[in-house]
JSON list of C-alpha atoms in Angstrom, two decimals:
[
{"chain": "A", "resi": 13, "resn": "UNK", "atom": "CA", "xyz": [-2.07, 13.00, -5.95]},
{"chain": "A", "resi": 14, "resn": "UNK", "atom": "CA", "xyz": [-5.70, 12.26, -7.01]},
{"chain": "A", "resi": 15, "resn": "UNK", "atom": "CA", "xyz": [-7.46, 9.06, -6.76]},
{"chain": "A", "resi": 16, "resn": "UNK", "atom": "CA", "xyz": [-8.21, 9.46, -10.28]},
{"chain": "A", "resi": 17, "resn": "UNK", "atom": "CA", "xyz": [-4.52, 9.58, -11.18]},
{"chain": "A", "resi": 18, "resn": "UNK", "atom": "CA", "xyz": [-3.58, 6.49, -8.98]},
{"chain": "A", "resi": 19, "resn": "UNK", "atom": "CA", "xyz": [-6.54, 4.58, -10.95]},
{"chain": "A", "resi": 20, "resn": "UNK", "atom": "CA", "xyz": [-5.02, 5.67, -14.16]},
{"chain": "A", "resi": 21, "resn": "UNK", "atom": "CA", "xyz": [-1.69, 4.45, -13.17]},
{"chain": "A", "resi": 22, "resn": "UNK", "atom": "CA", "xyz": [-2.82, 1.37, -12.03]},
{"chain": "A", "resi": 23, "resn": "UNK", "atom": "CA", "xyz": [-4.95, 0.68, -14.74]},
{"chain": "A", "resi": 24, "resn": "UNK", "atom": "CA", "xyz": [-2.30, 1.34, -17.42]},
{"chain": "A", "resi": 25, "resn": "UNK", "atom": "CA", "xyz": [-0.21, -0.86, -15.55]},
{"chain": "A", "resi": 26, "resn": "UNK", "atom": "CA", "xyz": [-2.63, -3.70, -15.74]},
{"chain": "A", "resi": 27, "resn": "UNK", "atom": "CA", "xyz": [-3.03, -3.14, -19.64]},
{"chain": "A", "resi": 28, "resn": "UNK", "atom": "CA", "xyz": [0.71, -3.30, -20.05]},
{"chain": "A", "resi": 29, "resn": "UNK", "atom": "CA", "xyz": [1.08, -6.69, -17.85]},
{"chain": "A", "resi": 30, "resn": "UNK", "atom": "CA", "xyz": [-1.81, -8.13, -19.68]},
{"chain": "A", "resi": 31, "resn": "UNK", "atom": "CA", "xyz": [-0.41, -7.28, -22.98]},
{"chain": "A", "resi": 32, "resn": "UNK", "atom": "CA", "xyz": [3.23, -8.31, -22.50]},
{"chain": "A", "resi": 33, "resn": "UNK", "atom": "CA", "xyz": [3.24, -10.80, -19.29]},
{"chain": "A", "resi": 34, "resn": "UNK", "atom": "CA", "xyz": [5.39, -10.01, -16.21]},
{"chain": "A", "resi": 35, "resn": "UNK", "atom": "CA", "xyz": [7.45, -12.99, -17.20]},
{"chain": "A", "resi": 36, "resn": "UNK", "atom": "CA", "xyz": [10.00, -10.87, -19.39]},
{"chain": "A", "resi": 37, "resn": "UNK", "atom": "CA", "xyz": [9.25, -7.38, -17.68]},
{"chain": "A", "resi": 38, "resn": "UNK", "atom": "CA", "xyz": [10.89, -5.76, -14.70]},
{"chain": "A", "resi": 39, "resn": "UNK", "atom": "CA", "xyz": [9.19, -3.25, -12.27]},
{"chain": "A", "resi": 40, "resn": "UNK", "atom": "CA", "xyz": [11.33, -0.69, -13.85]},
{"chain": "A", "resi": 41, "resn": "UNK", "atom": "CA", "xyz": [10.49, -1.57, -17.52]},
{"chain": "A", "resi": 42, "resn": "UNK", "atom": "CA", "xyz": [6.83, -1.69, -16.56]},
{"chain": "A", "resi": 43, "resn": "UNK", "atom": "CA", "xyz": [7.12, 1.67, -14.78]},
{"chain": "A", "resi": 44, "resn": "UNK", "atom": "CA", "xyz": [8.92, 3.22, -17.80]},
{"chain": "A", "resi": 45, "resn": "UNK", "atom": "CA", "xyz": [6.26, 1.86, -20.17]},
{"chain": "A", "resi": 46, "resn": "UNK", "atom": "CA", "xyz": [3.17, 3.22, -17.98]},
{"chain": "A", "resi": 47, "resn": "UNK", "atom": "CA", "xyz": [5.05, 6.44, -17.99]},
{"chain": "A", "resi": 48, "resn": "UNK", "atom": "CA", "xyz": [5.62, 6.47, -21.70]},
{"chain": "A", "resi": 49, "resn": "UNK", "atom": "CA", "xyz": [1.97, 5.83, -22.32]},
{"chain": "A", "resi": 50, "resn": "UNK", "atom": "CA", "xyz": [0.64, 8.31, -19.84]},
{"chain": "A", "resi": 51, "resn": "UNK", "atom": "CA", "xyz": [3.29, 11.03, -20.54]},
{"chain": "A", "resi": 52, "resn": "UNK", "atom": "CA", "xyz": [3.76, 11.33, -16.64]},
{"chain": "A", "resi": 53, "resn": "UNK", "atom": "CA", "xyz": [7.05, 10.84, -14.86]},
{"chain": "A", "resi": 54, "resn": "UNK", "atom": "CA", "xyz": [6.40, 8.00, -12.52]},
{"chain": "A", "resi": 55, "resn": "UNK", "atom": "CA", "xyz": [9.89, 8.41, -10.47]},
{"chain": "A", "resi": 56, "resn": "UNK", "atom": "CA", "xyz": [8.19, 9.72, -7.46]},
{"chain": "A", "resi": 57, "resn": "UNK", "atom": "CA", "xyz": [7.91, 7.08, -4.55]},
{"chain": "A", "resi": 58, "resn": "UNK", "atom": "CA", "xyz": [4.14, 6.99, -4.52]},
{"chain": "A", "resi": 59, "resn": "UNK", "atom": "CA", "xyz": [4.01, 6.36, -8.12]},
{"chain": "A", "resi": 60, "resn": "UNK", "atom": "CA", "xyz": [6.51, 3.60, -8.07]},
{"chain": "A", "resi": 61, "resn": "UNK", "atom": "CA", "xyz": [4.42, 2.03, -5.19]},
{"chain": "A", "resi": 62, "resn": "UNK", "atom": "CA", "xyz": [1.39, 2.00, -7.21]},
{"chain": "A", "resi": 63, "resn": "UNK", "atom": "CA", "xyz": [3.17, 0.36, -9.98]},
{"chain": "A", "resi": 64, "resn": "UNK", "atom": "CA", "xyz": [4.85, -2.07, -7.80]},
{"chain": "A", "resi": 65, "resn": "UNK", "atom": "CA", "xyz": [1.31, -2.97, -6.28]},
{"chain": "A", "resi": 66, "resn": "UNK", "atom": "CA", "xyz": [-0.09, -3.69, -9.69]},
{"chain": "A", "resi": 67, "resn": "UNK", "atom": "CA", "xyz": [2.99, -6.07, -10.75]},
{"chain": "A", "resi": 68, "resn": "UNK", "atom": "CA", "xyz": [2.78, -7.84, -7.20]},
{"chain": "A", "resi": 69, "resn": "UNK", "atom": "CA", "xyz": [-0.94, -8.56, -7.59]},
{"chain": "A", "resi": 70, "resn": "UNK", "atom": "CA", "xyz": [-0.21, -9.61, -11.03]},
{"chain": "A", "resi": 71, "resn": "UNK", "atom": "CA", "xyz": [2.27, -12.01, -9.94]},
{"chain": "A", "resi": 72, "resn": "UNK", "atom": "CA", "xyz": [0.57, -13.39, -7.20]},
{"chain": "A", "resi": 73, "resn": "UNK", "atom": "CA", "xyz": [-2.92, -13.80, -8.88]},
{"chain": "A", "resi": 74, "resn": "UNK", "atom": "CA", "xyz": [-1.76, -14.36, -12.34]},
{"chain": "A", "resi": 75, "resn": "UNK", "atom": "CA", "xyz": [-3.66, -11.09, -13.38]},
{"chain": "A", "resi": 76, "resn": "UNK", "atom": "CA", "xyz": [-4.61, -7.78, -12.02]},
{"chain": "A", "resi": 77, "resn": "UNK", "atom": "CA", "xyz": [-8.34, -7.30, -11.33]},
{"chain": "A", "resi": 78, "resn": "UNK", "atom": "CA", "xyz": [-10.26, -4.95, -13.70]},
{"chain": "A", "resi": 79, "resn": "UNK", "atom": "CA", "xyz": [-11.71, -1.93, -12.44]},
{"chain": "A", "resi": 80, "resn": "UNK", "atom": "CA", "xyz": [-15.32, -1.82, -13.99]},
{"chain": "A", "resi": 81, "resn": "UNK", "atom": "CA", "xyz": [-16.42, 1.41, -11.52]},
{"chain": "A", "resi": 82, "resn": "UNK", "atom": "CA", "xyz": [-18.52, -1.31, -9.86]},
{"chain": "A", "resi": 83, "resn": "UNK", "atom": "CA", "xyz": [-17.33, -0.32, -6.35]},
{"chain": "A", "resi": 84, "resn": "UNK", "atom": "CA", "xyz": [-18.76, -3.03, -4.15]},
{"chain": "A", "resi": 85, "resn": "UNK", "atom": "CA", "xyz": [-21.22, -4.78, -6.46]},
{"chain": "A", "resi": 86, "resn": "UNK", "atom": "CA", "xyz": [-20.81, -8.45, -6.27]},
{"chain": "A", "resi": 87, "resn": "UNK", "atom": "CA", "xyz": [-18.28, -8.31, -3.53]},
{"chain": "A", "resi": 88, "resn": "UNK", "atom": "CA", "xyz": [-18.22, -11.28, -1.03]},
{"chain": "A", "resi": 89, "resn": "UNK", "atom": "CA", "xyz": [-18.74, -10.51, 2.71]},
{"chain": "A", "resi": 90, "resn": "UNK", "atom": "CA", "xyz": [-15.62, -12.02, 3.61]},
{"chain": "A", "resi": 91, "resn": "UNK", "atom": "CA", "xyz": [-13.56, -10.81, 0.90]},
{"chain": "A", "resi": 92, "resn": "UNK", "atom": "CA", "xyz": [-10.32, -9.07, 2.08]},
{"chain": "A", "resi": 93, "resn": "UNK", "atom": "CA", "xyz": [-10.80, -5.34, 1.76]},
{"chain": "A", "resi": 94, "resn": "UNK", "atom": "CA", "xyz": [-6.98, -4.97, 1.08]},
{"chain": "A", "resi": 95, "resn": "UNK", "atom": "CA", "xyz": [-7.49, -6.82, -2.19]},
{"chain": "A", "resi": 96, "resn": "UNK", "atom": "CA", "xyz": [-9.93, -4.49, -3.21]},
{"chain": "A", "resi": 97, "resn": "UNK", "atom": "CA", "xyz": [-9.49, -2.16, -6.34]},
{"chain": "A", "resi": 98, "resn": "UNK", "atom": "CA", "xyz": [-10.50, 0.81, -4.16]},
{"chain": "A", "resi": 99, "resn": "UNK", "atom": "CA", "xyz": [-7.79, 3.67, -4.47]},
{"chain": "A", "resi": 100, "resn": "UNK", "atom": "CA", "xyz": [-5.28, 3.36, -1.69]},
{"chain": "A", "resi": 101, "resn": "UNK", "atom": "CA", "xyz": [-3.54, 6.12, -0.06]},
{"chain": "A", "resi": 102, "resn": "UNK", "atom": "CA", "xyz": [0.29, 6.32, 0.05]},
{"chain": "A", "resi": 103, "resn": "UNK", "atom": "CA", "xyz": [2.70, 8.33, 2.24]},
{"chain": "A", "resi": 104, "resn": "UNK", "atom": "CA", "xyz": [5.03, 10.73, 0.43]},
{"chain": "A", "resi": 105, "resn": "UNK", "atom": "CA", "xyz": [7.79, 8.27, 0.86]},
{"chain": "A", "resi": 106, "resn": "UNK", "atom": "CA", "xyz": [5.51, 5.53, -1.10]},
{"chain": "A", "resi": 107, "resn": "UNK", "atom": "CA", "xyz": [4.50, 3.25, 1.59]},
{"chain": "A", "resi": 108, "resn": "UNK", "atom": "CA", "xyz": [0.75, 2.00, 1.85]},
{"chain": "A", "resi": 109, "resn": "UNK", "atom": "CA", "xyz": [-1.39, 3.50, 4.53]},
{"chain": "A", "resi": 110, "resn": "UNK", "atom": "CA", "xyz": [-3.24, 1.00, 6.10]},
{"chain": "A", "resi": 111, "resn": "UNK", "atom": "CA", "xyz": [-5.07, 3.15, 8.44]},
{"chain": "A", "resi": 112, "resn": "UNK", "atom": "CA", "xyz": [-4.82, 6.45, 10.32]},
{"chain": "A", "resi": 113, "resn": "UNK", "atom": "CA", "xyz": [-4.64, 6.30, 14.14]},
{"chain": "A", "resi": 114, "resn": "UNK", "atom": "CA", "xyz": [-5.28, 9.95, 14.25]},
{"chain": "A", "resi": 115, "resn": "UNK", "atom": "CA", "xyz": [-4.48, 13.04, 12.54]},
{"chain": "A", "resi": 116, "resn": "UNK", "atom": "CA", "xyz": [-0.45, 12.63, 12.74]},
{"chain": "A", "resi": 117, "resn": "UNK", "atom": "CA", "xyz": [-0.18, 8.66, 13.57]},
{"chain": "A", "resi": 118, "resn": "UNK", "atom": "CA", "xyz": [-0.32, 5.97, 10.70]},
{"chain": "A", "resi": 119, "resn": "UNK", "atom": "CA", "xyz": [0.00, 2.42, 10.20]},
{"chain": "A", "resi": 120, "resn": "UNK", "atom": "CA", "xyz": [1.89, 1.68, 6.85]},
{"chain": "A", "resi": 121, "resn": "UNK", "atom": "CA", "xyz": [3.50, -1.08, 5.15]},
{"chain": "A", "resi": 122, "resn": "UNK", "atom": "CA", "xyz": [6.49, -0.32, 2.96]},
{"chain": "A", "resi": 123, "resn": "UNK", "atom": "CA", "xyz": [9.95, -1.79, 2.09]},
{"chain": "A", "resi": 124, "resn": "UNK", "atom": "CA", "xyz": [13.21, -0.59, 3.60]},
{"chain": "A", "resi": 125, "resn": "UNK", "atom": "CA", "xyz": [16.47, -2.10, 2.65]},
{"chain": "A", "resi": 126, "resn": "UNK", "atom": "CA", "xyz": [14.53, -4.83, 0.99]},
{"chain": "A", "resi": 127, "resn": "UNK", "atom": "CA", "xyz": [12.59, -5.72, 4.09]},
{"chain": "A", "resi": 128, "resn": "UNK", "atom": "CA", "xyz": [8.84, -5.44, 4.37]},
{"chain": "A", "resi": 129, "resn": "UNK", "atom": "CA", "xyz": [7.96, -3.33, 7.49]},
{"chain": "A", "resi": 130, "resn": "UNK", "atom": "CA", "xyz": [4.79, -2.78, 9.25]},
{"chain": "A", "resi": 131, "resn": "UNK", "atom": "CA", "xyz": [5.28, 0.73, 10.83]},
{"chain": "A", "resi": 132, "resn": "UNK", "atom": "CA", "xyz": [3.26, 2.59, 13.24]},
{"chain": "A", "resi": 133, "resn": "UNK", "atom": "CA", "xyz": [4.62, 6.20, 13.81]},
{"chain": "A", "resi": 134, "resn": "UNK", "atom": "CA", "xyz": [4.08, 9.71, 14.09]},
{"chain": "A", "resi": 135, "resn": "UNK", "atom": "CA", "xyz": [4.41, 11.94, 11.11]},
{"chain": "A", "resi": 136, "resn": "UNK", "atom": "CA", "xyz": [5.24, 15.69, 10.83]},
{"chain": "A", "resi": 137, "resn": "UNK", "atom": "CA", "xyz": [4.92, 18.22, 7.93]},
{"chain": "A", "resi": 138, "resn": "UNK", "atom": "CA", "xyz": [7.85, 20.11, 6.49]},
{"chain": "A", "resi": 139, "resn": "UNK", "atom": "CA", "xyz": [8.24, 21.95, 3.50]},
{"chain": "A", "resi": 140, "resn": "UNK", "atom": "CA", "xyz": [4.85, 20.83, 2.67]},
{"chain": "A", "resi": 141, "resn": "UNK", "atom": "CA", "xyz": [5.53, 17.21, 2.68]},
{"chain": "A", "resi": 142, "resn": "UNK", "atom": "CA", "xyz": [4.78, 14.49, 5.27]},
{"chain": "A", "resi": 143, "resn": "UNK", "atom": "CA", "xyz": [7.55, 12.87, 7.18]},
{"chain": "A", "resi": 144, "resn": "UNK", "atom": "CA", "xyz": [7.85, 9.97, 9.58]},
{"chain": "A", "resi": 145, "resn": "UNK", "atom": "CA", "xyz": [9.11, 10.93, 12.59]},
{"chain": "A", "resi": 146, "resn": "UNK", "atom": "CA", "xyz": [11.35, 8.88, 15.09]},
{"chain": "A", "resi": 147, "resn": "UNK", "atom": "CA", "xyz": [8.30, 8.54, 17.25]},
{"chain": "A", "resi": 148, "resn": "UNK", "atom": "CA", "xyz": [7.09, 4.93, 16.50]},
{"chain": "A", "resi": 149, "resn": "UNK", "atom": "CA", "xyz": [7.96, 1.46, 15.62]},
{"chain": "A", "resi": 150, "resn": "UNK", "atom": "CA", "xyz": [8.75, -0.46, 12.60]},
{"chain": "A", "resi": 151, "resn": "UNK", "atom": "CA", "xyz": [8.08, -4.27, 12.83]},
{"chain": "A", "resi": 152, "resn": "UNK", "atom": "CA", "xyz": [9.48, -7.23, 10.39]},
{"chain": "A", "resi": 153, "resn": "UNK", "atom": "CA", "xyz": [7.06, -9.35, 9.15]},
{"chain": "A", "resi": 154, "resn": "UNK", "atom": "CA", "xyz": [8.00, -12.08, 11.74]},
{"chain": "A", "resi": 155, "resn": "UNK", "atom": "CA", "xyz": [7.73, -9.39, 14.64]},
{"chain": "A", "resi": 156, "resn": "UNK", "atom": "CA", "xyz": [4.29, -8.35, 12.99]},
{"chain": "A", "resi": 157, "resn": "UNK", "atom": "CA", "xyz": [2.98, -12.16, 12.95]},
{"chain": "A", "resi": 158, "resn": "UNK", "atom": "CA", "xyz": [4.19, -12.22, 16.52]},
{"chain": "A", "resi": 159, "resn": "UNK", "atom": "CA", "xyz": [2.10, -9.46, 17.35]},
{"chain": "A", "resi": 160, "resn": "UNK", "atom": "CA", "xyz": [-0.85, -10.44, 15.63]},
{"chain": "A", "resi": 161, "resn": "UNK", "atom": "CA", "xyz": [-0.96, -13.70, 17.15]},
{"chain": "A", "resi": 162, "resn": "UNK", "atom": "CA", "xyz": [-0.87, -12.06, 20.59]},
{"chain": "A", "resi": 163, "resn": "UNK", "atom": "CA", "xyz": [-3.77, -10.06, 20.04]},
{"chain": "A", "resi": 164, "resn": "UNK", "atom": "CA", "xyz": [-6.19, -12.34, 21.78]},
{"chain": "A", "resi": 165, "resn": "UNK", "atom": "CA", "xyz": [-4.20, -12.01, 25.10]},
{"chain": "A", "resi": 166, "resn": "UNK", "atom": "CA", "xyz": [-3.86, -8.23, 24.54]},
{"chain": "A", "resi": 167, "resn": "UNK", "atom": "CA", "xyz": [-7.59, -7.85, 24.20]},
{"chain": "A", "resi": 168, "resn": "UNK", "atom": "CA", "xyz": [-8.06, -10.12, 27.18]},
{"chain": "A", "resi": 169, "resn": "UNK", "atom": "CA", "xyz": [-5.82, -7.93, 29.28]},
{"chain": "A", "resi": 170, "resn": "UNK", "atom": "CA", "xyz": [-7.28, -4.69, 28.30]},
{"chain": "A", "resi": 171, "resn": "UNK", "atom": "CA", "xyz": [-10.74, -5.96, 29.19]},
{"chain": "A", "resi": 172, "resn": "UNK", "atom": "CA", "xyz": [-9.51, -6.99, 32.48]},
{"chain": "A", "resi": 173, "resn": "UNK", "atom": "CA", "xyz": [-7.81, -3.80, 33.15]},
{"chain": "A", "resi": 174, "resn": "UNK", "atom": "CA", "xyz": [-10.68, -1.55, 31.97]},
{"chain": "A", "resi": 175, "resn": "UNK", "atom": "CA", "xyz": [-13.05, -0.77, 34.74]},
{"chain": "A", "resi": 176, "resn": "UNK", "atom": "CA", "xyz": [-16.92, -1.73, 34.06]},
{"chain": "A", "resi": 177, "resn": "UNK", "atom": "CA", "xyz": [-15.90, -4.37, 31.51]}
]
């Protein structure tokens, strides 16, 4: 899916939420309304993820930031880049790609059986689609926080074990 299409879906979702508010609208209803306005089927997981993210941002902040085409103008230095309006990449399964560790390895955030997971895994191509392999790990939010809090100790151990450091 093109970055332009991702932006159009997100922009239309913002408009719908601002017109009707999220108090009376489910994510499914939002997706159906955006689909109707754009004349596009939004049943694919990557489309659902864009609409879901727009709704989540709206609920968390009371609104969804507007895209005025001013990529980084006026952006604060310490502003979280994940909160930017820049187009985001999604896996074919609808998970948000946080970073690519290599051509085949990715860090993603998504939902599985109602739980938010941070996954680091290898991907493979089959029938023109990218699929996650069994090679990797998925962490619950509690596990992610434990790992995140251990980063200073991990960095210190790496430094200690790296010759010439």
